Amino acid sequence: MNMDKNMSELKGKSYWRSLNHLENNAEYRKFAESEFQEGASEVVDPVTRRKFLSIMGASMALAGLVSCRRPVEKIIPYVTKPEEITLGIAKHYASAMNLGVEVFPLLVENHEGRPTKIAGNKQHPTSNESALNPWAYASILNLYDPDRAVEVSYVDEKTTVEQFAGVWTKNYDAYVANQGEGLAVLSESFASPSLSKIKDEFAQTFPKARWVAYDPVSDENIYKGVEIAFGQKLRPIYHFDKANVILSFEADFLGTDSNMTQNAKGFAEARRVKTEKDSMNRLYLVESSLSQTSVMADHRLRMSSNEIGQFVKTFASEFGVINESIQYDGRRDWVKAVVKDLKKNKGHSLIVAGRQQPAEVHVLVAAMNLVLGNQKTVTYHAFDKAVVSDSDGFYALVSDMNQGKIETLFMLGGNLVYAAPTDLQFASALNKVKHPIYLGTHYNETASRSEWHVPTLHYLEAWGDAISHDGVLTVTQPMISPLFMGMNFLEMANLITTGEYLKSYELVRKTWDSILPMDIFESAWQKSLHNGYFSGTNKPARVSVKGNLNTFAKNIKPLKLGVDNLELSYKLSPQIHDGRYANNGWLQELPDPVTKITWGNAAIISSTMAKKLDVENQDMVKIEYDGIYMKVPVWIMPGQADYTISLTLGYGRSVSGRIGTDIGFNATLLRTTKSPYITAGGVKISKSYGQTAIACVQDYHGLDTEKLAADAIQTRLPALVREATLDEYRNEPNFTRDITEEYPEVSMWKEFLYDTGNQWGMSIDLNMCTSCNACTIACQSENNIPVIGKEQVLKGRDMSWIRIDRYFAGDIENPEVVMQPVACQHCELAPCEQVCPVAATTHTEDGLNTMTYNRCIGTRYCSNNCPYKVRRFNFHNYTKDTPDIVQMAMNPDVSIRFRGVMEKCTFCTQRIAGARNKARLEDRGIMDGDIITACQEACPTEAIVFGDINDPKSRVSELKKQNRDYDLLSELNLRPRTTYLSKLRNPNPELEQHA
Amino acid sequence: MNNKLFKPNRSAEESLAPGYTFSTVTEDISRIVESKPPQKWWLLFGVAFSFLLVLLGSVGWLFFEGTGIWGLNNPVGWGWAIVNFVFWVGIGHAGTLISAVLFLFRQQWRTAINRFAEAMTIFAVISALLFPTIHVGRVWLLYWFFPVPNQMAMWPNFRSPLMWDFFAVGTYFTVSLLFWYVGLIPDLATIRDRAKTSFRKITYGILALGWRGGNRQWKHYEQAYLMLAGLATPLVLSVHSVVATDFATSIIPGWHTTIFPPYFVAGAIFSGFGMVMTLTLIARNIYHLENIITIGHLEKMSKVILVTGSMVGYSYIMEFFIAWYSGNQFEVFAFINRAFGPYAWAYWIMFFSNVITPQIFWVKKFRTSIPVLFVASIFVNIGMWFERFVITVISLSRDFLPSSWDYFTPTIWDILVFLGSFGLFFTLFLLFLRFLPMVAMAEIKGILPEANPHHEKYHETH
Amino acid sequence: MNKTLGLLAEFENPATLMNAAEKFREAGYKTFDCHSPFPIHGMDEAMGLKRSPIGYIVGAMAVTGAALGIGIQYYASVVAYPHIISGKPFFSWQAYVIITFALFILLGAFAAVIGMLKINGLPRFYHPVFYSDNFKKFSDDGFFVSVESDDPAFDIDKTKAFMDSVGGKNIEVLEGE
């Protein structure tokens, strides 16, 4: 992976040096291996850590040299070609990825036995979409992470999985004898039949032992709330497609919340508008900090997280869920109007609350949904073969650890030394455990404090299974045999429980034996492997309110925040999750959907607060809570509640790979068990000295710039991102085109008519885009876009081919946010082409603006003359230091660009060519839907549609016929092939005057 | 026709201090080339040469590491490199104007300064050509510009203004060089004939091509010189107009304006005379040429500066008017942003130096005061560099979509390469002063009163 | 052994030189030449020389250059390497004007210089007049008339006398191999 200059100076180069040695020098290899442990032991010291990493990288590369492998034990060159593989033709296999209890059914693209790209499995009944969220897309890169742990380590020596297994089997019987006294397993939450089966066996074998699941960030509060309300352990699943009116209390259901893709898909269904006659849903949003979901909000109310509880109670009493009458001095009119709207849509409304809100809030929300008869919009499912996070259990375990009650602790995944709430002092608790055994992908904070560290296999390297909320079974098939030594969760769990080391394949088979019908097992199994799933059902539970809600409601106390009594809210990073993806370059460089910050985090504060503190962006501040303090740069955001400071988790990793180490600031340091998501006030902030550069890919968003520019943006915005309310649209259906006057098209010469054959074009529906960033990551994966590092991003050289422009409209306190994905528009009269002196960028007859990399000499004139600024230049040789192993992630259908070359979106020309060849072989024309661009494939809301505009029946032509269709910068008359559908909002007429 | 060339007239007196004879002209000018250079020369040469080394060093690093070492970013694809290119090309124009246009207009005062004005042109164009060469991403493929048949069967795109540039500036350089050399031939002969050492005899002998000053040669010589002047004259107008099209034919607000070609030409001559002024004053000071380069010359040059400076000022104001008149919001913003945006400082430096400074030349006292002239000429040079910066960088940094706006900050390498180009320019210029006659002796003699066969004093003798 | 190549006479100023030139012409000398540090106007008439043809050469070459320019551009963008560029026609003549013009000038300039050198027979590092040391003055402040032995009217004694009669000084015989 490519890092900023210093880093490559520091590591990449040394890495190469060692590689050259390693290739031809066995002695050096021995040396490197002997060094390895030494480096590992001194890992706390950054300098030696670097040495350690560089050498580690080297050994990695050594493995990388043994490049492409099919899932067989031996490496066989294609002297005699295996019949199922045709060189150059990708094969697709079904698999799945688990993230907590979430399941991502996948379709994995394989090139010569080397997985290069993943997408959603359209056939899967639960998701039935090709879209995924950025985490899932980027997970392919984790497989080829050069900083993955490569070998089992025992304190200071390196050993093997077999040796580890041997050691455990020795102690195993002892633990069986004492029924598992002093034995504990600490895993992440999961939804896997096999794993939960093993967990049950574990409980039988070791009655006195304990298996606790814990995630640093989870939906626990939601589950708790539901349990209190309905008296059953249930998991709510939202069906936004059936909801006309949605009220969200800080739920980021289109962002970092669970099931984002399904939520977005459903939400889009209910919002999509084809003509002015269609109806669309309405979203009321109450939140403290501008979230990704707010892009879609029709009404947004800015409110600090702690006030929201009280606000929910007002609603609850309005609905008669609680009979306490609330003294609410806020926006009564708002409440009245929203309640009226919800009642009007009984059964077709939905109330959701964010995972950070306390259980009590979720109790009321669940009850209100019941009162509103929203059985269709939210269904509750039992946790079938799923184990969810249990913080209380975890806290209890830690206190036992402190008391020395735990002798052997297995940590299956996670990185709790880094991620556990600070007041737990998990690290010191861990020291009191005799045998801490860690199963993890990287040598990280936890591994460095464990006796044993066993590397985890990537999910594409071993077998596994998963079960989704509706009971559909999903298989995780390996795509490649393990690149390095390691075990996967099943193997480890099984080893712990049974004392024998079985391969994941056998374990999964064993579980499925009991599930699949006996008589036709083989065929059923084969079918499941082919489709990636085996249908099952988990019917929604029938629910009714149990117990007296008033008592719980009482626990929600109004709280007065103030300048020196602030609240701090912790958010999951939309990029690197809870820190688990810190070493993933794609995700580090992915801009935050709303703040547009890459490579790090910052304390988000409101402009009012900034004025009070007299700070501006990037200034360091000191945040104090509970006697602990941290220093972090600030970033001013509109729509931020004045007394709320928001921090994203996952940054500031001290022991990670060469990419993830020391990026951003560790918010966990302030995070306590008392308030893991939102502090109940008690936070102080003060200006500190100095600044920290923040790599934001979209400066000058009209806030951090002078009035001149701010005004210019506001005058341009109406024409750039065309927007209207649903009513306005109905009154004047052609508002989109009327925004700019039509200019007569007079030409000095006869222009080329693109009127024959296929003519490629794209339509992007701004009313659908939730700015989830999936398209950006999918494009990066498909088109081998380099990662350039923070320093380069700071210089303003980000490489993303499809970026999402973010603008704010309206008042700064509570603005409307609009998003606009912009890639190359493939103008028919492309201004970039005429200025290239060497004809490196030209037009094809099917209307593609093509870039001939080999011909480009890099005058950068084309980029200057591109009004959309979508061209990206290789200012340095960004791919020079790419380790061989990372090169395995590259798409062989797309060439790697060299220094000094301009690059840009190609409409996935490789996919067009592929489809054309296929069609030719089948002796037919290319049909609509044959070509799906990477971004289109990734879009959960189907906002992006690509196709042949010369075919009047193609989807894209249909969309372009809509009256909301418009060209970006139409006054330039460039005839872009990408056109946009204008954005609509559906505000409640009764609230108009306040909106 | 050629009996009109070099016709002595009133301007003979004001273009040369009285009392010069053919041999004193020869003596005064040849001496410089034949004697050891003075202290000051060595001093300046030392400085210039070390800057040249800086240039070589930083360009080496540039080739090794790529254009990323500069401050360029996504909206601002062209930075100092292009600014410097336009700056240097502009400077060249004064030389051509003096040698070609003033020649055709029989401005005899030009003879004192045309030789090194031309030299300046050539060295300026060399410094200019450096930048388009090194600013491309893949320097080693630059030859793909040339429209020659190649194994790839590929041809360049003649619609690109960069291609026009390549031809226009290339032609400009070649023609200037030929013009300069042709002018040098008779003077080289002089040096040859005065040469003491055989080395000088041979070198200058070869360079002089065996010139015999026979009238049968002079006839064709003058005709050819006239032709060259005629061919070079349109270049004065065309070359910078073509450079202007690099910007004018694009669609970027602040670039896409039809006023650019004339405006660039005026600016070029303005900056060129600024630089000629600077150099003249330096050369005059080093070699005590007060009698050959008289105050009269300097005053004339300052008048040209005043005129062209005012034209430039007019363009600045016109741009604003047109932007407002166009009613195009992007256009309007581009110009307001120049004057009041984050780069306002650059804009006002430019405005002050280019519009206010030359106005002092309405006053004869300033037109004839050496220190004032020198300072003013420096201001003109600075101002014109900033004009190009304002046009290139500010326009790019904020174009159509606010999302891609960004601020350009130069790196140390931007600065070093720029300073280095001065090293290149002055090294070449000082070498010229040292080894070639810096004033066209033959022409000077041609305008001496004695040069006229019908001069009264000859008739007395009859 | 040295043979006579011609005669050289010095004159003290442009006026005398000019009047000598007329005399020589009248005396029927054809290839004689008048050397001066700078071109003396009216000398052509005095010597009876015809107008220089260089103008025509330049014109012809310049036009060739222009034709070449438009030709290359047409061939490249229509015949050899046609590409759709910004939807413009292959033969975008408006865009080809500048390069055509540039080549017009370029070839013209070369024609002027090369033409001039060719006609003047330059470079020529050997010439009878160079046998005279006194001749060196021509590039400083000397005015000379040279008559070469191949001139039909050349006769060493008569010509010497004639030179003397028209006011020639330091008359010397140019001798060399």
JSON list of C-alpha atoms in Angstrom, two decimals, chain A residues 749 751-752 754 828-830 833-834 843, chain C residues 81 83-90 94:
[
{"chain": "A", "resi": 749, "resn": "TRP", "atom": "CA", "xyz": [-18.77, 23.70, -37.50]},
{"chain": "A", "resi": 751, "resn": "GLU", "atom": "CA", "xyz": [-20.14, 18.49, -34.78]},
{"chain": "A", "resi": 752, "resn": "PHE", "atom": "CA", "xyz": [-19.74, 14.74, -34.61]},
{"chain": "A", "resi": 754, "resn": "TYR", "atom": "CA", "xyz": [-23.11, 10.22, -31.84]},
{"chain": "A", "resi": 828, "resn": "GLU", "atom": "CA", "xyz": [-19.66, 14.90, -26.06]},
{"chain": "A", "resi": 829, "resn": "LEU", "atom": "CA", "xyz": [-17.88, 18.22, -26.59]},
{"chain": "A", "resi": 830, "resn": "ALA", "atom": "CA", "xyz": [-15.23, 17.47, -24.00]},
{"chain": "A", "resi": 833, "resn": "GLU", "atom": "CA", "xyz": [-9.71, 16.70, -25.45]},
{"chain": "A", "resi": 834, "resn": "GLN", "atom": "CA", "xyz": [-9.03, 19.70, -27.64]},
{"chain": "A", "resi": 843, "resn": "HIS", "atom": "CA", "xyz": [-13.53, 10.32, -27.86]},
{"chain": "C", "resi": 81, "resn": "TYR", "atom": "CA", "xyz": [-4.55, 9.85, -37.38]},
{"chain": "C", "resi": 83, "resn": "HIS", "atom": "CA", "xyz": [-9.69, 11.11, -33.92]},
{"chain": "C", "resi": 84, "resn": "ILE", "atom": "CA", "xyz": [-12.91, 12.50, -32.52]},
{"chain": "C", "resi": 85, "resn": "ILE", "atom": "CA", "xyz": [-11.66, 15.41, -30.44]},
{"chain": "C", "resi": 86, "resn": "SER", "atom": "CA", "xyz": [-14.20, 17.53, -28.59]},
{"chain": "C", "resi": 87, "resn": "GLY", "atom": "CA", "xyz": [-16.66, 16.59, -31.33]},
{"chain": "C", "resi": 88, "resn": "LYS", "atom": "CA", "xyz": [-14.80, 18.84, -33.76]},
{"chain": "C", "resi": 89, "resn": "PRO", "atom": "CA", "xyz": [-14.43, 17.99, -37.47]},
{"chain": "C", "resi": 90, "resn": "PHE", "atom": "CA", "xyz": [-11.22, 16.21, -38.43]},
{"chain": "C", "resi": 94, "resn": "GLN", "atom": "CA", "xyz": [-9.59, 27.43, -37.75]}
]
